[in-house]
């Protein structure tokens, strides 16, 4: 185990955080008529919420799976990829790319369709360096 | 790009590479052959016969579809395609020696001819007279003009040495001052070649053969004029020039894995070797025994050491390794280094904390844990205040004030990772790597590092048809170049037209002694090319 990773007793806290995140995303996706104050679209806000703090300081696979389900929900809710990328801040590009590869690894048809669609646009925007960073990082996996 | 001279029958591939399915070349006689690719094989479709002597240069314009040829017969022809025939137009160059090279200008309204008459001709078309006029640049060259390059986007010379890797290029001390006199490099085998520039062309003057396996690192000391080489055969040789011959001295490194990189210390009394044995060797000369001794820094690295860099104080050594870390060590050796030389670097090790022997050999001063992947190409800034290295995850790391209060910065690259780094000044860095194009980074007044631009402003032409990639693939096979047979059309259009066509693995300053800012440097890479660059004045170098 690498240093800096949290102990098992903190797993509870991580799970609680994921649950909170999930509720927030669900409410954002369920009430599309109420716009957020800054006028950004709902699915993008949901995706940002999902990506925030999602480098889990744990190697517990159950936590990662639970987190992935939340992010997956947000990714699948994206309809307009171009608009999403123009709203999403560059600091989220690398982490989003990691989740796209996780999505492609599932082999699930609709998930792969969606991930490939985003992957193409994201690579256009963020370059090959983004792919390299997400693939080369074997420590902070998602 | 075309090479002149020699009995090589595939000489003179030219920019026609870009024009699709057709290629023209001179088979080392007075003819020019044009071949076309017919889906399966290359067929000769034209023979251009007009010159009387060997055709020495050829260039095919992209937009206007004109071929210009120059020859030892001192004339030039512009060939225009009219109804499937190539019609020549004579251009009288007004030379009294052979023409040697030619290139169309980027706008293709002019072309330049280099000649053995110490003259360059600039030729342009005069509409009124239906005539190509040659204007001469005289009395500027003292010898034959071997190469011309238009719109020199900083690039002033290019040397096509071999079609294998050229990595680990080093310039001789005299080469660092005025002319590019001598260059040594390892052509990806067990030899080291030394080339000298004889006014007209580069000639191989020495081949250093002693290693049994691939030479992986080379460094040429400036003051003492010694070459050190290291190899996968786990040994090192120090080469000394005695009466025009290079005499090797074996240095037994005591490694059980390949040596990977080498660098002379600033005072040139020591050199450091990084290796695949997770070890760094510090070698120094013992006068009494007439012998190079290798002291090892063991058990500090968890993986291969990919690069070593000496701090200007001759004591500190920075290393990068494939465990992703960058480390700084003390290499203080009793009897070689004076006691106070490295101390100003350790403010926390003042006179109060005991004797100056505190900086023991092999002591780890710092460990930088910024990269999660392989780290490469560590370099100190000229003052030794800043450290930079590249990660294989397309990041470059800058660490300021390494000695006192380290401040680290990560710069994420948009494109492919870097292999090697050069500090041009305290505030400017050039990085080279898998993008085949040097990148400039600078630090602003607040000390924030950022990417500025690519140095080689190449034209990016979208490849409209699949032919482009097929052709370059076929040519790649012909050349034996490792261009990547699977490279898609986007990739091949990215690579086209730059100085380097493959990963750049090495960047070396061509610095005059005592100069603080590097304006000239050379890069070499896996395409077998060594390119000399000069930063023109449009690129302001922050001091």
Short mmCIF file of C-alpha atoms in Angstrom, two decimals, chain A residues 123-130 132-133 136-140, chain B residues 372-373 392-395 411-417 491 494:
data_model
loop_
_atom_site.label_atom_id
_atom_site.label_comp_id
_atom_site.label_asym_id
_atom_site.label_seq_id
_atom_site.Cartn_x
_atom_site.Cartn_y
_atom_site.Cartn_z
CA UNK A 123 -9.24 14.53 -27.70
CA UNK A 124 -9.85 17.29 -30.23
CA UNK A 125 -10.02 19.79 -27.42
CA UNK A 126 -7.46 18.54 -24.92
CA UNK A 127 -4.92 16.85 -27.21
CA UNK A 128 -3.07 13.57 -26.99
CA UNK A 129 -1.34 14.66 -23.79
CA UNK A 130 -4.63 14.25 -21.97
CA UNK A 132 -1.26 9.99 -22.05
CA UNK A 133 -1.80 11.46 -18.61
CA UNK A 136 0.05 6.66 -17.59
CA UNK A 137 -1.23 7.34 -14.10
CA UNK A 138 -1.26 3.95 -12.42
CA UNK A 139 -1.55 5.37 -8.92
CA UNK A 140 -4.67 7.53 -9.01
CA UNK B 372 3.68 8.82 -11.53
CA UNK B 373 5.40 7.51 -14.63
CA UNK B 392 6.26 10.25 -19.76
CA UNK B 393 2.71 11.39 -19.00
CA UNK B 394 3.12 14.52 -21.16
CA UNK B 395 4.15 16.72 -18.28
CA UNK B 411 3.03 22.08 -16.93
CA UNK B 412 0.73 19.67 -18.75
CA UNK B 413 1.41 19.37 -22.46
CA UNK B 414 -1.31 19.24 -25.06
CA UNK B 415 0.65 16.74 -27.09
CA UNK B 416 3.10 13.89 -26.81
CA UNK B 417 5.73 13.61 -24.05
CA UNK B 491 -0.57 11.34 -38.16
CA UNK B 494 1.22 16.02 -38.78
#
